[in-house]
Amino acid sequence: MEEVDTQSEEVAFDKFHEISFKGSPMGATILGPVHNVRHITRDDLRAYVRAHYTASGMVLVVVGDVAHDKTVKLAQQLFEGIPTGEVPEPPAANFHGGIYCGDSPKLLDTNPAAIAKADPTVTVALGTLGVSWSDADFFAFQVLNATLGSWDAMLGGRDYLTSRLCRELGARNLAERLHPFVTCYVNTGLFGVTFAARRSCVRSVCELVMREWAHLTTRGGISSAELGAARARAFAGYALGLGNATQQCDDIGRQLLALNRVMPLAEVWLRFHEEKPSDIRRILRERVLATPPVAVAIGCQSGLPTPEELCQWRTLS
């Protein structure tokens, strides 16, 4: 937990969840509050395992050169004692918009020169409600994510990027890096970008992102060539994530739990390549831009735009 508190992007993403799902367990960090960790008991752990680690909520995935029948027999011997009770339904995760500027105590720099620095680097998470693993728009959000692209000033090459957003960031020297995200859970999700920029540029980057989302809702906002490249990147990213047996087991297990089936790679390719410009425009209009925005800045006490400004920038003028 102490190590996580020293990583600005992790702190920003945790705070982003906290604001997005205020009052819900989804808003808590994965590790939980320090107070809970320090006071958890053996009985607490046993009760949780009994309630959640049941056969109806588990899958066993084996990848590799194995004998199927032998594996099944071994699994029956090893896991026959696991209770079969129903897994509790996940609590509702009601989404909220909001703004937060602050810092983690572990990130505070006590160096006088750093404190006096007029324009420090700020880490920002900006986004809104996304989709669950099983949502019908899951693949459309993945393609939108690839359309936005990633930017890293250390790598350069802005003139060769297909992302209009990233080319503009590079041309105006607004951000050190920017990465879009689609974070999915069982019954909800989050969508947006994280970026690092000088404090004086934070508002400009936020405005650029919101206006790009709005621009993509227009006819011509995304060309056939741009969409084709985004679909290819999205599928390549998915396929590259299956590079070893552990990753394949994780993907198969997630699909079985979320979809109750395994989706063949050929079907995944088809689902990505079925997405059309109209699908991207629709999810932006009906989901991304119709939901309250959330913005979190770690590394400053002020400087973020107001919710009203964020909503204004995502409206085409």
Short mmCIF file of N, CA, C and O in Angstrom, two decimals, residues 176-271:
data_model
loop_
_atom_site.label_atom_id
_atom_site.label_comp_id
_atom_site.label_asym_id
_atom_site.label_seq_id
_atom_site.Cartn_x
_atom_site.Cartn_y
_atom_site.Cartn_z
N GLU A 176 3.41 15.54 -21.37
CA GLU A 176 4.54 14.61 -21.42
C GLU A 176 4.08 13.25 -21.95
O GLU A 176 4.79 12.60 -22.71
N ARG A 177 2.87 12.85 -21.55
CA ARG A 177 2.33 11.57 -22.01
C ARG A 177 0.82 11.57 -21.82
O ARG A 177 0.29 12.31 -20.98
N LEU A 178 0.17 10.75 -22.60
CA LEU A 178 -1.29 10.56 -22.49
C LEU A 178 -1.63 9.15 -22.92
O LEU A 178 -1.13 8.67 -23.95
N HIS A 179 -2.49 8.48 -22.14
CA HIS A 179 -2.92 7.13 -22.46
C HIS A 179 -4.42 7.00 -22.20
O HIS A 179 -4.89 7.36 -21.12
N PRO A 180 -5.18 6.51 -23.16
CA PRO A 180 -6.60 6.27 -22.93
C PRO A 180 -6.79 4.96 -22.18
O PRO A 180 -5.90 4.11 -22.15
N PHE A 181 -7.94 4.80 -21.54
CA PHE A 181 -8.22 3.55 -20.83
C PHE A 181 -9.69 3.17 -20.97
O PHE A 181 -10.57 4.03 -21.08
N VAL A 182 -9.93 1.87 -21.02
CA VAL A 182 -11.26 1.29 -20.88
C VAL A 182 -11.13 0.24 -19.80
O VAL A 182 -10.54 -0.82 -20.02
N THR A 183 -11.63 0.53 -18.60
CA THR A 183 -11.54 -0.38 -17.48
C THR A 183 -12.90 -1.02 -17.24
O THR A 183 -13.87 -0.32 -16.97
N CYS A 184 -12.96 -2.34 -17.39
CA CYS A 184 -14.25 -3.06 -17.32
C CYS A 184 -14.34 -3.91 -16.06
O CYS A 184 -13.35 -4.49 -15.61
N TYR A 185 -15.56 -3.98 -15.52
CA TYR A 185 -15.87 -4.84 -14.39
C TYR A 185 -17.11 -5.66 -14.73
O TYR A 185 -17.62 -5.60 -15.84
N VAL A 186 -17.62 -6.41 -13.75
CA VAL A 186 -18.75 -7.31 -14.00
C VAL A 186 -19.99 -6.55 -14.43
O VAL A 186 -20.67 -6.93 -15.39
N ASN A 187 -20.29 -5.46 -13.72
CA ASN A 187 -21.55 -4.76 -14.00
C ASN A 187 -21.38 -3.26 -14.27
O ASN A 187 -22.36 -2.52 -14.27
N THR A 188 -20.15 -2.83 -14.50
CA THR A 188 -19.92 -1.41 -14.78
C THR A 188 -18.53 -1.26 -15.39
O THR A 188 -17.85 -2.24 -15.67
N GLY A 189 -18.11 -0.03 -15.57
CA GLY A 189 -16.79 0.23 -16.13
C GLY A 189 -16.49 1.71 -16.16
O GLY A 189 -17.34 2.55 -15.85
N LEU A 190 -15.27 2.05 -16.55
CA LEU A 190 -14.85 3.44 -16.66
C LEU A 190 -14.11 3.65 -17.98
O LEU A 190 -13.45 2.74 -18.49
N PHE A 191 -14.23 4.85 -18.51
CA PHE A 191 -13.59 5.20 -19.78
C PHE A 191 -12.98 6.59 -19.65
O PHE A 191 -13.56 7.49 -19.03
N GLY A 192 -11.81 6.78 -20.25
CA GLY A 192 -11.21 8.10 -20.22
C GLY A 192 -9.75 8.08 -20.61
O GLY A 192 -9.29 7.19 -21.34
N VAL A 193 -9.02 9.07 -20.12
CA VAL A 193 -7.58 9.17 -20.39
C VAL A 193 -6.87 9.53 -19.10
O VAL A 193 -7.43 10.15 -18.20
N THR A 194 -5.61 9.13 -19.01
CA THR A 194 -4.71 9.65 -17.99
C THR A 194 -3.59 10.39 -18.71
O THR A 194 -3.18 9.98 -19.80
N PHE A 195 -3.12 11.48 -18.13
CA PHE A 195 -2.02 12.21 -18.75
C PHE A 195 -1.19 12.92 -17.70
O PHE A 195 -1.63 13.14 -16.56
N ALA A 196 0.04 13.22 -18.08
CA ALA A 196 0.94 14.01 -17.24
C ALA A 196 1.31 15.26 -18.02
O ALA A 196 1.71 15.19 -19.18
N ALA A 197 1.16 16.40 -17.38
CA ALA A 197 1.42 17.68 -18.04
C ALA A 197 1.83 18.72 -17.01
O ALA A 197 1.58 18.56 -15.81
N ARG A 198 2.47 19.79 -17.48
CA ARG A 198 2.76 20.90 -16.60
C ARG A 198 1.45 21.51 -16.10
O ARG A 198 0.44 21.51 -16.82
N ARG A 199 1.47 22.02 -14.89
CA ARG A 199 0.25 22.56 -14.29
C ARG A 199 -0.39 23.62 -15.17
O ARG A 199 -1.62 23.68 -15.31
N SER A 200 0.43 24.43 -15.83
CA SER A 200 -0.10 25.50 -16.67
C SER A 200 -0.79 24.97 -17.92
O SER A 200 -1.52 25.71 -18.59
N CYS A 201 -0.58 23.68 -18.24
CA CYS A 201 -1.16 23.10 -19.46
C CYS A 201 -2.35 22.19 -19.19
O CYS A 201 -2.99 21.71 -20.14
N VAL A 202 -2.66 21.94 -17.92
CA VAL A 202 -3.69 20.96 -17.58
C VAL A 202 -5.04 21.33 -18.20
O VAL A 202 -5.73 20.50 -18.79
N ARG A 203 -5.44 22.59 -18.05
CA ARG A 203 -6.73 23.01 -18.60
C ARG A 203 -6.77 22.83 -20.12
O ARG A 203 -7.78 22.40 -20.68
N SER A 204 -5.66 23.15 -20.78
CA SER A 204 -5.62 23.03 -22.24
C SER A 204 -5.75 21.59 -22.68
O SER A 204 -6.43 21.29 -23.67
N VAL A 205 -5.09 20.66 -21.96
CA VAL A 205 -5.20 19.25 -22.33
C VAL A 205 -6.62 18.75 -22.10
O VAL A 205 -7.18 18.04 -22.93
N CYS A 206 -7.21 19.11 -20.97
CA CYS A 206 -8.59 18.71 -20.70
C CYS A 206 -9.54 19.21 -21.79
O CYS A 206 -10.40 18.47 -22.28
N GLU A 207 -9.36 20.47 -22.18
CA GLU A 207 -10.22 21.02 -23.23
C GLU A 207 -10.00 20.28 -24.55
O GLU A 207 -10.97 19.97 -25.27
N LEU A 208 -8.75 19.99 -24.87
CA LEU A 208 -8.45 19.31 -26.13
C LEU A 208 -9.10 17.92 -26.17
O LEU A 208 -9.67 17.52 -27.19
N VAL A 209 -9.03 17.19 -25.05
CA VAL A 209 -9.62 15.85 -24.99
C VAL A 209 -11.14 15.93 -25.15
O VAL A 209 -11.74 15.18 -25.94
N MET A 210 -11.77 16.83 -24.41
CA MET A 210 -13.23 16.93 -24.48
C MET A 210 -13.70 17.35 -25.87
O MET A 210 -14.69 16.82 -26.40
N ARG A 211 -12.98 18.28 -26.47
CA ARG A 211 -13.36 18.73 -27.82
C ARG A 211 -13.10 17.63 -28.87
O ARG A 211 -13.83 17.55 -29.86
N GLU A 212 -12.09 16.79 -28.64
CA GLU A 212 -11.85 15.67 -29.55
C GLU A 212 -13.00 14.67 -29.47
O GLU A 212 -13.45 14.16 -30.50
N TRP A 213 -13.46 14.38 -28.27
CA TRP A 213 -14.61 13.48 -28.13
C TRP A 213 -15.82 14.05 -28.88
O TRP A 213 -16.53 13.31 -29.56
N ALA A 214 -16.04 15.35 -28.73
CA ALA A 214 -17.16 15.97 -29.42
C ALA A 214 -16.97 15.93 -30.94
O ALA A 214 -17.91 15.66 -31.69
N HIS A 215 -15.74 16.19 -31.39
CA HIS A 215 -15.46 16.19 -32.83
C HIS A 215 -15.72 14.82 -33.45
O HIS A 215 -16.22 14.72 -34.58
N LEU A 216 -15.41 13.77 -32.71
CA LEU A 216 -15.59 12.42 -33.24
C LEU A 216 -17.06 12.04 -33.41
O LEU A 216 -17.37 11.04 -34.06
N THR A 217 -17.97 12.84 -32.85
CA THR A 217 -19.40 12.57 -33.04
C THR A 217 -19.91 13.10 -34.38
O THR A 217 -21.04 12.79 -34.77
N THR A 218 -19.11 13.91 -35.06
CA THR A 218 -19.56 14.51 -36.31
C THR A 218 -19.28 13.57 -37.48
O THR A 218 -18.39 12.72 -37.42
N ARG A 219 -20.04 13.73 -38.54
CA ARG A 219 -19.76 12.98 -39.76
C ARG A 219 -18.42 13.49 -40.31
O ARG A 219 -18.23 14.68 -40.48
N GLY A 220 -17.53 12.60 -40.57
CA GLY A 220 -16.18 12.99 -40.97
C GLY A 220 -15.25 13.13 -39.80
O GLY A 220 -14.06 13.38 -39.99
N GLY A 221 -15.78 12.98 -38.57
CA GLY A 221 -14.93 13.07 -37.39
C GLY A 221 -13.90 11.97 -37.35
O GLY A 221 -12.81 12.14 -36.80
N ILE A 222 -14.25 10.83 -37.92
CA ILE A 222 -13.31 9.72 -38.04
C ILE A 222 -13.45 9.13 -39.44
O ILE A 222 -14.55 8.77 -39.87
N SER A 223 -12.36 9.10 -40.17
CA SER A 223 -12.40 8.61 -41.54
C SER A 223 -12.35 7.09 -41.56
O SER A 223 -12.03 6.44 -40.56
N SER A 224 -12.63 6.53 -42.72
CA SER A 224 -12.58 5.07 -42.87
C SER A 224 -11.16 4.55 -42.62
O SER A 224 -10.96 3.50 -42.00
N ALA A 225 -10.16 5.31 -43.08
CA ALA A 225 -8.77 4.90 -42.88
C ALA A 225 -8.41 4.94 -41.40
O ALA A 225 -7.74 4.02 -40.89
N GLU A 226 -8.83 5.99 -40.70
CA GLU A 226 -8.54 6.10 -39.27
C GLU A 226 -9.23 4.99 -38.49
O GLU A 226 -8.64 4.40 -37.57
N LEU A 227 -10.48 4.70 -38.86
CA LEU A 227 -11.20 3.63 -38.18
C LEU A 227 -10.55 2.28 -38.44
O LEU A 227 -10.41 1.45 -37.54
N GLY A 228 -10.13 2.05 -39.69
CA GLY A 228 -9.46 0.79 -40.01
C GLY A 228 -8.20 0.60 -39.20
O GLY A 228 -7.93 -0.50 -38.71
N ALA A 229 -7.42 1.68 -39.06
CA ALA A 229 -6.19 1.59 -38.27
C ALA A 229 -6.51 1.34 -36.80
O ALA A 229 -5.81 0.57 -36.13
N ALA A 230 -7.56 1.98 -36.30
CA ALA A 230 -7.95 1.81 -34.89
C ALA A 230 -8.42 0.38 -34.63
O ALA A 230 -8.08 -0.23 -33.61
N ARG A 231 -9.21 -0.17 -35.55
CA ARG A 231 -9.67 -1.55 -35.38
C ARG A 231 -8.49 -2.52 -35.37
O ARG A 231 -8.46 -3.46 -34.57
N ALA A 232 -7.54 -2.29 -36.27
CA ALA A 232 -6.35 -3.15 -36.33
C ALA A 232 -5.53 -3.05 -35.05
O ALA A 232 -5.06 -4.06 -34.52
N ARG A 233 -5.36 -1.83 -34.52
CA ARG A 233 -4.60 -1.65 -33.28
C ARG A 233 -5.31 -2.31 -32.10
O ARG A 233 -4.68 -2.93 -31.24
N ALA A 234 -6.63 -2.16 -32.06
CA ALA A 234 -7.39 -2.74 -30.96
C ALA A 234 -7.27 -4.26 -30.95
O ALA A 234 -7.04 -4.87 -29.89
N PHE A 235 -7.42 -4.87 -32.12
CA PHE A 235 -7.31 -6.33 -32.18
C PHE A 235 -5.88 -6.78 -31.89
O PHE A 235 -5.66 -7.77 -31.18
N ALA A 236 -4.90 -6.06 -32.41
CA ALA A 236 -3.49 -6.42 -32.17
C ALA A 236 -3.17 -6.36 -30.69
O ALA A 236 -2.48 -7.23 -30.15
N GLY A 237 -3.69 -5.32 -30.02
CA GLY A 237 -3.47 -5.20 -28.58
C GLY A 237 -4.07 -6.37 -27.82
O GLY A 237 -3.47 -6.91 -26.88
N TYR A 238 -5.28 -6.79 -28.25
CA TYR A 238 -5.91 -7.94 -27.61
C TYR A 238 -5.10 -9.21 -27.86
O TYR A 238 -4.83 -9.98 -26.93
N ALA A 239 -4.71 -9.44 -29.11
CA ALA A 239 -3.98 -10.67 -29.46
C ALA A 239 -2.62 -10.73 -28.77
O ALA A 239 -2.19 -11.79 -28.31
N LEU A 240 -1.95 -9.58 -28.69
CA LEU A 240 -0.64 -9.56 -28.03
C LEU A 240 -0.76 -9.85 -26.54
O LEU A 240 0.21 -10.27 -25.90
N GLY A 241 -1.95 -9.62 -25.99
CA GLY A 241 -2.19 -9.92 -24.58
C GLY A 241 -2.40 -11.39 -24.30
O GLY A 241 -2.65 -11.78 -23.16
N LEU A 242 -2.33 -12.21 -25.34
CA LEU A 242 -2.47 -13.67 -25.18
C LEU A 242 -1.15 -14.37 -25.47
O LEU A 242 -1.13 -15.50 -25.95
N GLY A 243 -0.05 -13.70 -25.17
CA GLY A 243 1.25 -14.19 -25.58
C GLY A 243 1.78 -15.38 -24.82
O GLY A 243 2.72 -16.04 -25.27
N ASN A 244 1.23 -15.68 -23.64
CA ASN A 244 1.71 -16.85 -22.90
C ASN A 244 0.54 -17.56 -22.25
O ASN A 244 -0.60 -17.08 -22.28
N ALA A 245 0.81 -18.71 -21.68
CA ALA A 245 -0.25 -19.55 -21.13
C ALA A 245 -0.99 -18.86 -19.98
O ALA A 245 -2.22 -19.00 -19.85
N THR A 246 -0.27 -18.11 -19.16
CA THR A 246 -0.92 -17.41 -18.05
C THR A 246 -1.94 -16.40 -18.56
O THR A 246 -3.06 -16.31 -18.05
N GLN A 247 -1.55 -15.63 -19.57
CA GLN A 247 -2.47 -14.63 -20.14
C GLN A 247 -3.66 -15.30 -20.81
O GLN A 247 -4.79 -14.81 -20.73
N GLN A 248 -3.44 -16.44 -21.45
CA GLN A 248 -4.54 -17.15 -22.09
C GLN A 248 -5.51 -17.70 -21.05
O GLN A 248 -6.73 -17.62 -21.23
N CYS A 249 -4.99 -18.23 -19.97
CA CYS A 249 -5.85 -18.72 -18.89
C CYS A 249 -6.69 -17.58 -18.31
O CYS A 249 -7.90 -17.74 -18.06
N ASP A 250 -6.06 -16.44 -18.10
CA ASP A 250 -6.77 -15.28 -17.55
C ASP A 250 -7.90 -14.85 -18.48
O ASP A 250 -9.02 -14.58 -18.04
N ASP A 251 -7.63 -14.80 -19.77
CA ASP A 251 -8.65 -14.35 -20.73
C ASP A 251 -9.80 -15.35 -20.82
O ASP A 251 -10.98 -14.96 -20.83
N ILE A 252 -9.49 -16.63 -20.86
CA ILE A 252 -10.54 -17.65 -20.94
C ILE A 252 -11.39 -17.64 -19.67
O ILE A 252 -12.62 -17.71 -19.73
N GLY A 253 -10.73 -17.56 -18.53
CA GLY A 253 -11.48 -17.52 -17.27
C GLY A 253 -12.39 -16.32 -17.18
O GLY A 253 -13.55 -16.43 -16.75
N ARG A 254 -11.89 -15.15 -17.59
CA ARG A 254 -12.73 -13.94 -17.57
C ARG A 254 -13.95 -14.11 -18.48
O ARG A 254 -15.06 -13.74 -18.12
N GLN A 255 -13.74 -14.66 -19.67
CA GLN A 255 -14.85 -14.84 -20.60
C GLN A 255 -15.89 -15.81 -20.05
O GLN A 255 -17.10 -15.57 -20.18
N LEU A 256 -15.44 -16.88 -19.44
CA LEU A 256 -16.39 -17.84 -18.88
C LEU A 256 -17.21 -17.22 -17.75
O LEU A 256 -18.42 -17.46 -17.65
N LEU A 257 -16.57 -16.41 -16.92
CA LEU A 257 -17.28 -15.78 -15.82
C LEU A 257 -18.20 -14.66 -16.29
O LEU A 257 -19.30 -14.49 -15.78
N ALA A 258 -17.74 -13.88 -17.27
CA ALA A 258 -18.51 -12.72 -17.72
C ALA A 258 -19.53 -13.07 -18.80
O ALA A 258 -20.63 -12.50 -18.83
N LEU A 259 -19.17 -13.97 -19.71
CA LEU A 259 -20.00 -14.27 -20.87
C LEU A 259 -20.62 -15.66 -20.83
O LEU A 259 -21.49 -15.98 -21.65
N ASN A 260 -20.12 -16.49 -19.92
CA ASN A 260 -20.57 -17.88 -19.81
C ASN A 260 -20.21 -18.70 -21.05
O ASN A 260 -20.87 -19.69 -21.36
N ARG A 261 -19.19 -18.26 -21.77
CA ARG A 261 -18.69 -19.00 -22.93
C ARG A 261 -17.31 -18.46 -23.28
O ARG A 261 -16.90 -17.40 -22.77
N VAL A 262 -16.60 -19.16 -24.16
CA VAL A 262 -15.31 -18.70 -24.65
C VAL A 262 -15.48 -18.20 -26.07
O VAL A 262 -16.06 -18.88 -26.92
N MET A 263 -15.00 -16.99 -26.32
CA MET A 263 -15.13 -16.38 -27.64
C MET A 263 -13.88 -16.71 -28.46
O MET A 263 -12.77 -16.31 -28.11
N PRO A 264 -14.02 -17.43 -29.57
CA PRO A 264 -12.85 -17.77 -30.40
C PRO A 264 -12.17 -16.51 -30.92
O PRO A 264 -12.81 -15.47 -31.10
N LEU A 265 -10.88 -16.61 -31.16
CA LEU A 265 -10.11 -15.45 -31.63
C LEU A 265 -10.67 -14.92 -32.95
O LEU A 265 -10.68 -13.70 -33.18
N ALA A 266 -11.14 -15.82 -33.82
CA ALA A 266 -11.71 -15.38 -35.09
C ALA A 266 -12.95 -14.52 -34.86
O ALA A 266 -13.19 -13.53 -35.58
N GLU A 267 -13.75 -14.86 -33.84
CA GLU A 267 -14.94 -14.05 -33.54
C GLU A 267 -14.54 -12.71 -32.96
O GLU A 267 -15.15 -11.68 -33.26
N VAL A 268 -13.50 -12.69 -32.14
CA VAL A 268 -13.01 -11.43 -31.59
C VAL A 268 -12.58 -10.50 -32.73
O VAL A 268 -12.92 -9.31 -32.75
N TRP A 269 -11.83 -11.05 -33.69
CA TRP A 269 -11.40 -10.26 -34.85
C TRP A 269 -12.62 -9.70 -35.58
O TRP A 269 -12.66 -8.51 -35.94
N LEU A 270 -13.63 -10.54 -35.78
CA LEU A 270 -14.83 -10.10 -36.49
C LEU A 270 -15.56 -9.01 -35.72
O LEU A 270 -16.01 -8.02 -36.32
N ARG A 271 -15.66 -9.15 -34.41
CA ARG A 271 -16.37 -8.16 -33.60
C ARG A 271 -15.68 -6.80 -33.67
O ARG A 271 -16.34 -5.76 -33.75
#
